[in-house]
Short mmCIF file of C-alpha atoms in Angstrom, two decimals:
data_model
loop_
_atom_site.label_atom_id
_atom_site.label_comp_id
_atom_site.label_asym_id
_atom_site.label_seq_id
_atom_site.Cartn_x
_atom_site.Cartn_y
_atom_site.Cartn_z
CA MET A 1 95.28 51.97 109.77
CA THR A 2 93.49 53.65 106.67
CA ALA A 3 91.37 55.62 109.33
CA LEU A 4 94.42 57.01 110.78
CA PHE A 5 96.55 57.85 107.21
CA SER A 6 93.29 59.70 106.34
CA PRO A 7 93.44 62.81 108.43
CA LEU A 8 97.38 62.34 107.80
CA ASN A 9 96.91 62.84 104.19
CA LYS A 10 94.35 65.87 104.86
CA ILE A 11 97.04 67.44 106.97
CA TRP A 12 100.04 66.79 104.37
CA GLY A 13 98.06 68.11 101.71
CA TRP A 14 96.81 71.54 103.76
CA ALA A 15 100.49 71.91 104.74
CA LEU A 16 101.56 71.33 101.24
CA SER A 17 98.79 74.13 99.85
CA ILE A 18 100.43 76.54 102.70
CA VAL A 19 103.90 76.49 101.63
CA GLY A 20 103.08 76.41 97.98
CA THR A 21 100.54 79.67 98.56
CA LEU A 22 103.47 81.46 100.49
CA PHE A 23 106.29 80.71 98.04
CA THR A 24 104.29 81.55 94.71
CA ASP A 25 103.24 84.91 96.97
CA LEU A 26 106.85 85.49 97.64
CA LEU A 27 108.03 84.39 93.81
CA ALA A 28 105.16 86.97 92.70
CA VAL A 29 106.53 90.07 94.80
CA PHE A 30 110.06 89.10 93.72
CA PHE A 31 109.24 89.12 89.59
CA TYR A 32 106.92 92.48 90.32
CA ILE A 33 109.57 94.30 91.75
CA GLY A 34 112.66 93.03 89.83
CA THR A 35 110.64 93.55 86.30
CA ARG A 36 110.24 96.86 87.28
CA ALA A 37 113.60 97.19 88.00
CA ILE A 38 114.88 96.40 84.51
CA PHE A 39 111.71 97.48 82.58
CA ASP A 40 109.39 100.33 82.43
CA ILE A 41 106.21 98.41 82.84
CA ARG A 42 102.83 100.38 81.79
CA VAL A 43 99.78 98.80 82.87
CA LYS A 44 96.26 99.74 82.28
CA GLY A 45 92.72 98.24 82.35
CA LEU A 46 93.52 96.17 85.85
CA HIS A 47 90.19 97.39 86.91
CA ASN A 48 88.80 94.95 84.29
CA PHE A 49 90.04 91.67 85.97
CA SER A 50 87.14 91.01 88.53
CA VAL A 51 88.87 87.96 90.20
CA SER A 52 85.76 86.04 89.50
CA PRO A 53 85.86 82.09 89.51
CA SER A 54 86.21 79.99 86.23
CA THR A 55 88.18 82.68 84.17
CA ILE A 56 90.67 82.01 81.60
CA ILE A 57 93.25 84.61 81.41
CA ALA A 58 94.17 84.97 77.60
CA VAL A 59 97.58 86.65 77.14
CA THR A 60 99.57 87.18 73.59
CA HIS A 61 102.74 85.21 73.35
CA ARG A 62 105.66 87.20 72.24
CA LYS A 63 108.29 86.67 75.03
CA ASN A 64 109.54 84.04 77.18
CA LEU A 65 108.88 87.36 79.64
CA ASP A 66 104.91 87.37 78.98
CA GLU A 67 104.12 85.25 81.53
CA ILE A 68 106.58 86.31 84.42
CA ILE A 69 105.20 90.22 83.96
CA VAL A 70 101.89 89.49 83.31
CA ALA A 71 101.34 86.53 86.09
CA SER A 72 103.34 88.46 88.55
CA THR A 73 101.55 91.78 87.99
CA LEU A 74 97.61 90.10 88.38
CA HIS A 75 98.82 88.33 91.28
CA PHE A 76 100.34 90.98 92.72
CA ARG A 77 97.89 93.53 92.51
CA LYS A 78 94.90 91.40 92.57
CA THR A 79 95.34 87.84 94.31
CA LEU A 80 98.06 88.25 96.75
CA PHE A 81 97.52 86.52 100.10
CA ARG A 82 93.88 85.11 98.54
CA PRO A 83 94.84 80.99 98.05
CA ARG A 84 91.60 80.60 96.69
CA PHE A 85 92.38 82.85 93.41
CA ARG A 86 95.61 81.56 92.97
CA MET A 87 96.37 80.84 89.25
CA TRP A 88 96.71 77.45 87.40
CA PHE A 89 98.97 77.51 84.02
CA ALA A 90 98.46 75.88 80.99
CA ALA A 91 102.58 75.10 79.83
CA ARG A 92 103.91 73.47 77.02
CA ASP A 93 104.29 69.64 77.42
CA ASP A 94 108.26 69.53 76.90
CA VAL A 95 108.90 71.62 79.98
CA PHE A 96 108.13 68.86 81.88
CA GLU A 97 110.83 66.54 80.39
CA ARG A 98 114.37 65.68 81.22
CA GLY A 99 116.61 68.12 79.52
CA PHE A 100 114.30 71.03 78.99
CA LEU A 101 116.96 73.52 80.07
CA SER A 102 119.49 72.55 78.37
CA THR A 103 118.31 71.89 74.93
CA TYR A 104 115.64 75.05 75.01
CA PHE A 105 118.65 77.64 76.16
CA GLN A 106 121.26 75.74 73.91
CA LEU A 107 123.65 76.01 76.70
CA PRO A 108 127.46 75.19 76.35
CA ARG A 109 128.36 71.66 76.15
CA PHE A 110 129.20 71.53 79.89
CA TRP A 111 126.57 73.18 81.40
CA GLY A 112 124.57 71.75 78.83
CA ARG A 113 125.18 68.28 79.70
CA LEU A 114 124.84 69.08 83.62
CA MET A 115 121.57 70.49 83.57
CA TYR A 116 120.28 67.55 80.77
CA ALA A 117 119.49 65.72 83.97
CA ILE A 118 117.25 68.15 85.58
CA ASN A 119 113.38 67.75 85.26
CA LEU A 120 111.50 70.38 86.15
CA SER A 121 108.33 68.52 86.49
CA PRO A 122 108.30 69.26 90.69
CA VAL A 123 108.60 72.75 89.90
CA MET A 124 105.92 73.11 87.33
CA ALA A 125 103.77 71.15 89.62
CA ALA A 126 104.75 73.59 92.55
CA PHE A 127 103.87 76.44 90.03
CA ARG A 128 100.48 74.69 89.44
CA ALA A 129 101.41 74.26 85.89
CA ARG A 130 99.85 71.50 83.65
CA PRO A 131 101.09 70.23 80.50
CA ILE A 132 99.30 70.85 77.16
CA SER A 133 100.36 69.19 74.29
CA ARG A 134 99.49 69.75 70.26
CA LEU A 135 99.26 67.43 67.32
CA THR A 136 100.47 69.60 64.89
CA ARG A 137 103.53 71.51 64.61
CA SER A 138 105.08 69.31 67.03
CA LYS A 139 108.68 69.36 68.07
CA VAL A 140 111.27 66.50 67.09
CA GLY A 141 111.97 65.72 70.74
CA ASN A 142 108.39 65.42 71.82
CA ILE A 143 107.05 62.80 69.05
CA LEU A 144 110.33 60.70 69.75
CA ARG A 145 109.86 60.72 73.76
CA ASP A 146 105.91 59.96 72.96
CA VAL A 147 107.02 57.12 70.74
CA TYR A 148 109.38 55.91 73.19
CA ARG A 149 107.02 56.07 75.76
CA TYR A 150 104.37 53.92 73.94
CA LYS A 151 106.63 51.74 71.80
CA GLY A 152 109.87 51.34 73.82
CA ASN A 153 113.46 51.09 72.74
CA ILE A 154 113.32 50.57 69.37
CA ALA A 155 115.53 51.29 66.10
CA LEU A 156 114.70 54.98 64.54
CA LYS A 157 114.69 53.14 60.74
CA ASP A 158 111.41 50.71 62.54
CA ILE A 159 109.36 54.33 63.28
CA LEU A 160 110.64 57.10 60.93
CA LYS A 161 110.73 57.43 57.16
CA ALA A 162 114.00 57.41 55.27
CA GLN A 163 114.21 61.08 54.05
CA TRP A 164 113.63 62.40 57.60
CA ILE A 165 116.48 59.85 58.75
CA THR A 166 118.85 61.49 56.07
CA LYS A 167 117.53 65.07 56.97
CA PHE A 168 118.58 64.34 60.70
CA ALA A 169 122.13 62.94 59.81
CA SER A 170 122.97 66.23 57.78
CA LEU A 171 122.33 68.25 61.24
CA LEU A 172 124.31 66.02 63.49
CA PRO A 173 128.15 66.29 63.87
CA SER A 174 130.43 63.17 63.54
CA PRO A 175 130.47 60.60 64.77
CA VAL A 176 126.81 61.09 66.21
CA ASN A 177 125.29 61.06 62.63
CA SER A 178 126.84 57.85 61.81
CA ASN A 179 124.88 54.74 61.35
CA LEU A 180 121.57 56.97 62.71
CA SER A 181 119.06 54.28 61.08
CA ASN A 182 119.99 51.86 63.49
CA THR A 183 120.26 54.28 66.68
CA SER A 184 117.84 53.29 69.47
CA LEU A 185 114.86 55.96 70.41
CA LYS A 186 116.38 55.97 74.00
CA ASP A 187 119.71 57.25 72.53
CA CYS A 188 117.87 59.77 70.27
CA ILE A 189 116.21 61.49 73.25
CA SER A 190 119.72 61.65 74.70
CA TYR A 191 121.84 65.05 75.36
CA ASP A 192 124.07 64.13 72.19
CA TYR A 193 120.96 64.29 70.05
CA ARG A 194 119.34 67.75 71.38
CA VAL A 195 120.23 69.73 68.12
CA LEU A 196 117.43 67.71 66.92
CA HIS A 197 114.74 68.17 69.64
CA LEU A 198 113.71 71.54 68.84
CA GLN A 199 113.40 70.97 65.13
CA GLU A 200 109.89 71.18 63.55
CA GLY A 201 109.00 67.25 62.87
CA GLY A 202 105.34 66.24 63.54
CA LEU A 203 103.46 62.81 62.71
CA ARG A 204 104.59 63.38 59.29
CA MET A 205 107.93 62.21 59.98
CA LEU A 206 106.57 58.83 61.11
CA LYS A 207 106.10 55.72 59.14
CA SER A 208 102.17 55.26 58.54
CA HIS A 209 101.58 52.58 60.82
CA VAL A 210 103.29 54.18 63.55
CA SER A 211 101.89 57.64 62.78
CA ALA A 212 98.49 56.44 63.19
CA ARG A 213 98.82 54.61 66.52
CA ILE A 214 100.82 57.54 67.83
CA ARG A 215 97.99 59.77 66.68
CA HIS A 216 95.47 58.00 68.44
CA LEU A 217 97.22 57.86 71.42
CA LEU A 218 98.22 61.65 71.32
CA LEU A 219 94.32 62.56 71.12
CA ASN A 220 93.58 60.61 74.19
CA LYS A 221 96.41 62.37 75.90
CA ILE A 222 95.17 65.69 74.57
CA ASN A 223 91.47 65.01 75.76
CA GLY A 224 92.70 64.11 79.15
CA GLN A 225 94.84 67.21 79.48
CA LEU A 226 91.79 69.41 78.39
CA ASN A 227 89.54 67.80 80.67
CA CYS A 228 91.89 68.34 83.49
CA PHE A 229 91.91 72.23 82.40
CA SER A 230 87.65 72.08 82.23
CA ASN A 231 87.81 70.51 85.93
CA ILE A 232 89.72 73.39 87.27
CA LEU A 233 87.42 75.91 86.06
CA ASP A 234 84.36 73.68 86.93
CA LYS A 235 85.75 74.06 90.51
CA GLY A 236 86.05 77.74 90.38
CA GLY A 237 89.91 77.98 89.33
CA ILE A 238 91.64 80.76 87.05
CA LEU A 239 93.85 79.38 84.27
CA PHE A 240 96.59 81.50 82.47
CA PHE A 241 96.50 80.08 79.02
CA THR A 242 98.51 81.64 75.60
CA PRO A 243 95.85 81.33 72.98
CA GLU A 244 98.45 81.49 70.48
CA ASP A 245 100.37 78.53 69.36
CA ASP A 246 103.84 79.71 69.76
CA HIS A 247 106.07 82.63 70.03
CA SER A 248 105.07 84.92 66.92
CA PRO A 249 108.21 84.60 64.45
CA ASP A 250 107.34 87.72 62.37
CA GLY A 251 105.38 89.99 64.63
CA GLN A 252 101.69 88.77 63.21
CA PHE A 253 99.38 87.24 65.72
CA GLY A 254 99.57 83.49 65.61
CA PRO A 255 96.87 80.93 64.66
CA ILE A 256 94.37 80.14 67.93
CA ARG A 257 94.89 76.88 69.62
CA SER A 258 91.60 74.96 69.23
CA GLY A 259 91.85 73.75 72.81
CA ILE A 260 90.95 76.83 74.49
CA ARG A 261 87.66 76.61 73.08
CA ARG A 262 87.26 72.85 73.73
CA ILE A 263 87.91 73.86 77.34
CA ILE A 264 85.31 76.30 77.42
CA VAL A 265 82.89 73.43 75.96
CA MET A 266 83.82 70.66 77.91
CA ALA A 267 83.32 72.95 80.98
CA GLN A 268 79.97 72.91 83.07
CA ALA A 269 80.78 76.32 84.28
CA ASP A 270 79.98 79.59 82.67
CA VAL A 271 83.45 80.42 81.52
CA ARG A 272 84.81 83.95 81.06
CA ILE A 273 87.90 85.31 79.09
CA LEU A 274 90.49 87.87 80.19
CA PRO A 275 92.31 89.10 77.03
CA ILE A 276 95.22 90.75 77.93
CA ASN A 277 97.97 91.98 75.16
CA ILE A 278 101.72 92.97 76.13
CA THR A 279 103.40 94.96 73.73
CA TYR A 280 106.87 95.49 73.99
CA ASP A 281 108.57 98.85 72.83
CA SER A 282 112.05 96.97 72.08
CA MET A 283 114.02 99.31 69.55
CA THR A 284 115.77 101.28 72.32
CA VAL A 285 118.85 101.57 74.30
CA GLY A 286 118.52 101.55 78.27
CA ARG A 287 115.17 100.38 79.69
CA MET A 288 112.59 99.18 77.48
CA ARG A 289 108.96 99.96 77.81
CA ILE A 290 106.45 97.40 78.32
CA HIS A 291 102.83 97.80 77.75
CA VAL A 292 100.26 95.60 79.53
CA THR A 293 96.70 96.19 78.51
CA ILE A 294 94.02 94.28 80.16
CA GLY A 295 90.73 94.43 78.35
CA PRO A 296 86.85 93.81 79.34
CA GLU A 297 86.21 90.28 80.29
CA MET A 298 84.21 88.21 77.58
CA THR A 299 81.14 85.99 78.73
CA ASN A 300 78.65 83.88 76.73
CA LEU A 301 81.65 81.68 74.89
CA LYS A 302 79.64 78.85 74.27
CA ARG A 303 77.44 80.02 71.78
CA PRO A 304 79.87 81.12 68.84
CA THR A 305 81.16 78.70 66.44
CA LYS A 306 85.10 77.81 65.96
CA ASN A 307 85.81 80.48 63.55
CA GLU A 308 83.80 82.96 65.29
CA PHE A 309 85.02 82.32 68.64
CA GLU A 310 88.95 82.31 67.32
CA LYS A 311 88.09 85.71 65.52
CA LEU A 312 86.55 87.09 68.67
CA MET A 313 89.51 86.18 70.42
CA GLN A 314 92.09 87.63 67.89
CA ILE A 315 90.18 90.73 67.81
CA ALA A 316 89.66 91.34 71.37
CA ILE A 317 93.21 90.76 71.93
CA ILE A 318 95.19 92.70 69.18
CA LYS A 319 93.05 95.87 69.74
CA LEU A 320 94.71 96.20 73.17
CA GLY A 321 98.03 96.35 71.72
CA VAL A 322 99.68 100.07 72.12
CA VAL A 323 101.24 101.73 68.85
CA ASN A 324 105.23 102.38 70.02
CA MET A 325 108.03 103.95 68.40
CA GLY A 326 109.40 100.78 67.31
CA HIS A 327 106.23 100.64 65.18
CA LEU A 328 106.32 103.89 63.66
CA GLY A 329 110.08 103.95 63.52
CA SER A 330 110.00 100.69 61.63
CA CYS A 331 107.66 101.96 59.27
CA CYS A 332 109.37 104.98 58.15
CA LEU A 333 112.55 103.12 57.68
CA LEU A 334 110.83 100.31 55.68
CA ARG A 335 109.20 103.08 53.59
CA ALA A 336 112.51 105.23 53.17
CA ALA A 337 114.44 101.99 51.95
CA GLN A 338 111.72 100.79 49.68
CA LYS A 339 111.57 104.49 47.97
CA ASN A 340 115.34 104.87 47.44
CA SER A 341 115.50 107.47 50.32
CA ASP A 342 119.12 107.32 51.04
CA MET A 343 118.99 110.25 53.54
CA VAL A 344 116.83 110.98 56.35
CA SER A 345 116.98 113.55 59.35
CA LYS A 346 115.80 113.46 62.77
CA GLU A 347 113.57 116.33 62.49
CA LEU A 348 111.87 114.68 59.37
CA LEU A 349 111.67 111.19 61.19
CA SER A 350 109.87 113.25 64.42
CA ARG A 351 107.73 115.00 62.18
CA GLU A 352 106.27 111.76 60.38
CA ILE A 353 106.13 109.59 63.47
CA HIS A 354 104.30 112.53 65.24
CA SER A 355 101.79 112.68 62.45
CA GLN A 356 101.19 109.35 62.18
CA ALA A 357 100.81 108.66 66.20
CA GLN A 358 98.20 111.62 65.50
CA LYS A 359 96.22 109.87 62.79
CA LEU A 360 96.39 106.34 64.59
CA ARG A 361 94.67 107.84 67.75
CA SER A 362 92.24 109.64 66.22
CA LEU A 363 91.13 106.54 64.25
CA GLY A 364 91.06 104.72 67.81
CA LEU A 365 94.05 102.94 68.31
CA THR A 366 95.92 103.19 71.68
CA VAL A 367 99.26 105.12 71.03
CA ASP A 368 102.20 105.29 73.54
CA GLU A 369 101.92 109.00 74.86
CA ASN A 370 105.99 109.40 74.11
CA LEU A 371 104.84 109.89 70.31
CA VAL A 372 102.37 112.71 71.00
CA ASN A 373 104.22 114.68 73.06
CA HIS A 374 106.88 116.54 71.15
CA ARG A 375 109.52 116.89 74.22
CA ALA A 376 109.14 112.81 75.05
CA LEU A 377 109.07 112.32 71.07
CA SER A 378 112.42 113.87 70.62
CA LYS A 379 113.99 112.09 73.64
CA ARG A 380 112.56 108.71 72.69
CA LEU A 381 113.54 109.11 69.06
CA ASP A 382 116.91 109.59 70.00
CA LYS A 383 117.10 106.45 72.00
CA PHE A 384 115.66 104.55 68.79
CA ILE A 385 118.30 106.12 66.30
CA LYS A 386 121.02 105.05 68.52
CA TYR A 387 119.64 101.62 68.34
CA CYS A 388 119.61 101.64 64.48
CA LEU A 389 122.84 102.85 64.48
CA ARG A 390 124.19 99.94 66.13
CA ARG A 391 122.21 97.41 64.41
CA HIS A 392 123.95 99.16 61.36
CA TRP A 393 120.23 99.98 59.74
CA LEU A 394 121.46 103.82 59.74
CA ARG A 395 125.03 104.99 59.51
CA ALA A 396 125.52 108.68 61.02
CA GLY A 397 126.47 111.37 58.14
CA THR A 398 127.33 115.42 58.25
CA ASP A 399 124.97 117.93 59.59
CA GLY A 400 122.86 115.67 61.72
CA ARG A 401 121.40 113.72 58.50
CA LEU A 402 121.57 109.89 58.38
CA THR A 403 122.05 107.38 55.79
CA VAL A 404 119.47 104.22 55.57
CA ASN A 405 121.33 101.16 54.78
CA ARG A 406 118.82 99.78 52.06
CA LYS A 407 120.38 96.59 51.86
CA ALA A 408 120.17 95.79 55.70
CA VAL A 409 116.62 97.42 56.10
CA LEU A 410 115.39 95.13 53.57
CA ASN A 411 117.19 92.08 54.13
CA PHE A 412 114.31 89.48 55.19
CA SER A 413 116.75 86.35 53.56
CA GLU A 414 115.86 84.23 56.87
CA SER A 415 112.67 81.97 56.75
CA VAL A 416 111.40 83.67 60.10
CA HIS A 417 112.06 87.11 61.76
CA HIS A 418 113.35 86.74 65.01
CA ASP A 419 116.25 89.03 64.66
CA HIS A 420 114.85 91.47 62.17
CA ALA A 421 113.26 93.76 64.62
CA ILE A 422 112.30 96.28 61.50
CA ARG A 423 110.25 93.48 59.79
CA HIS A 424 108.82 92.27 63.24
CA SER A 425 107.52 95.55 64.65
CA TYR A 426 106.27 96.77 61.27
CA ASN A 427 104.12 93.65 60.72
CA GLU A 428 103.03 94.18 64.69
CA LEU A 429 101.96 97.43 63.63
CA MET A 430 99.86 95.98 60.28
CA THR A 431 98.03 93.81 62.56
CA HIS A 432 97.01 96.36 65.00
CA GLN A 433 95.67 98.64 62.31
CA HIS A 434 93.82 95.58 60.50
CA ALA A 435 91.99 94.75 63.63
CA TYR A 436 90.75 98.05 63.64
CA GLY A 437 89.79 97.94 59.81
CA ILE A 438 92.37 100.57 58.68
CA LYS A 439 94.56 100.20 55.77
CA GLU A 440 98.45 100.77 55.84
CA LEU A 441 98.53 104.61 56.06
CA GLU A 442 100.99 106.35 53.61
CA VAL A 443 104.04 107.48 54.84
CA GLY A 444 105.10 111.15 54.05
CA PRO A 445 108.47 112.35 52.13
CA LEU A 446 111.40 111.32 54.46
CA THR A 447 113.79 113.10 52.81
CA SER A 448 114.04 116.79 51.35
CA PRO A 449 115.32 117.83 48.30
CA ALA A 450 118.52 119.25 49.51
CA GLN A 451 119.48 115.60 51.30
CA LYS A 452 119.11 113.83 48.36
CA VAL A 453 122.38 112.05 46.94
#
């Protein structure tokens, strides 16, 4: 009987592989064409991707679109109908948990409760995605699920510190927040407590004896996950990985995950890294331009120390960034607001942005061609100004003059700057410049004497 099932299992595995490959190819074509219908995507350096075995594709982590745009581009242009080089993905572990869609996208109550029952694990497996956990900066939902998995259905008061129970109760509506300390873990990971699941928590919220035990179990779990990825590379697989811990909240390059170096060290193969930077010129109306820049492959990566490796990775990826209108326009508005310039004009903005673009390009940075061509710059600047008018950072005045809303431009009261595109774009520009060893460039006068009020 066993002899009969063995060839059947092989046939079944082969059939699933064929279906999975065709599904991936079809999806890559769909996303490749679809994203280009919506966005103006510019790809540079595609020749640097040699499609060699044991490659880690390391991409900046800016938006949820990163994986869709980059993975579909590489697959469509390089590995379509080549199942041997079909990519594997390292994905955040909560994607594999029931309720991810509802919690992450904060869906309305009816749809949220309905979608909470969906488990994406089979879909993620079809995409060749494997989970990767993290020990620090974990979300509350992840920690509670891990404790429930290892400790069973016990009350929150038995695992959480009192101050965290108080904090969580303040975030929940009535009557869900009543008697929270006696609420069971099973209830707390349900839909009604979804507001807690995306909060920053970590092991520090657990009582010491629970924290020590869960830490040990998590370390074993993470080691197993990293071993899975190193095995993929040893078999010649290509792994898609985002080195940063999470989406950048303020435009700066985030900390490098320690896991990527550990995977390289654990692997027997000579792993290479393909660095990729994706830059969004999002401060515009109409189609957004997105730059995907692929750098030269990095090899001999087992030798550098942890700090050396992380610095190499950061510099390699950041230097691939493209300076765009959002960067230089934000820099100009920020300087105008800081220098108490109440009025600016399109002509002065255009002159300054063009000057800055030329300086940065001469210093080695890659600059969007829209900024160095006067005609293209004028059209792109119009869209930038319209965007700023809609966000009330600028107000239209007489004779083409623009009033700077200093309070709105300089309002960084939020703890993170997800919604303040000026601050985000400015920080991204400074990160690019610092990678090249360039200090902040001085912005020229944006207000003529006749325009001051």
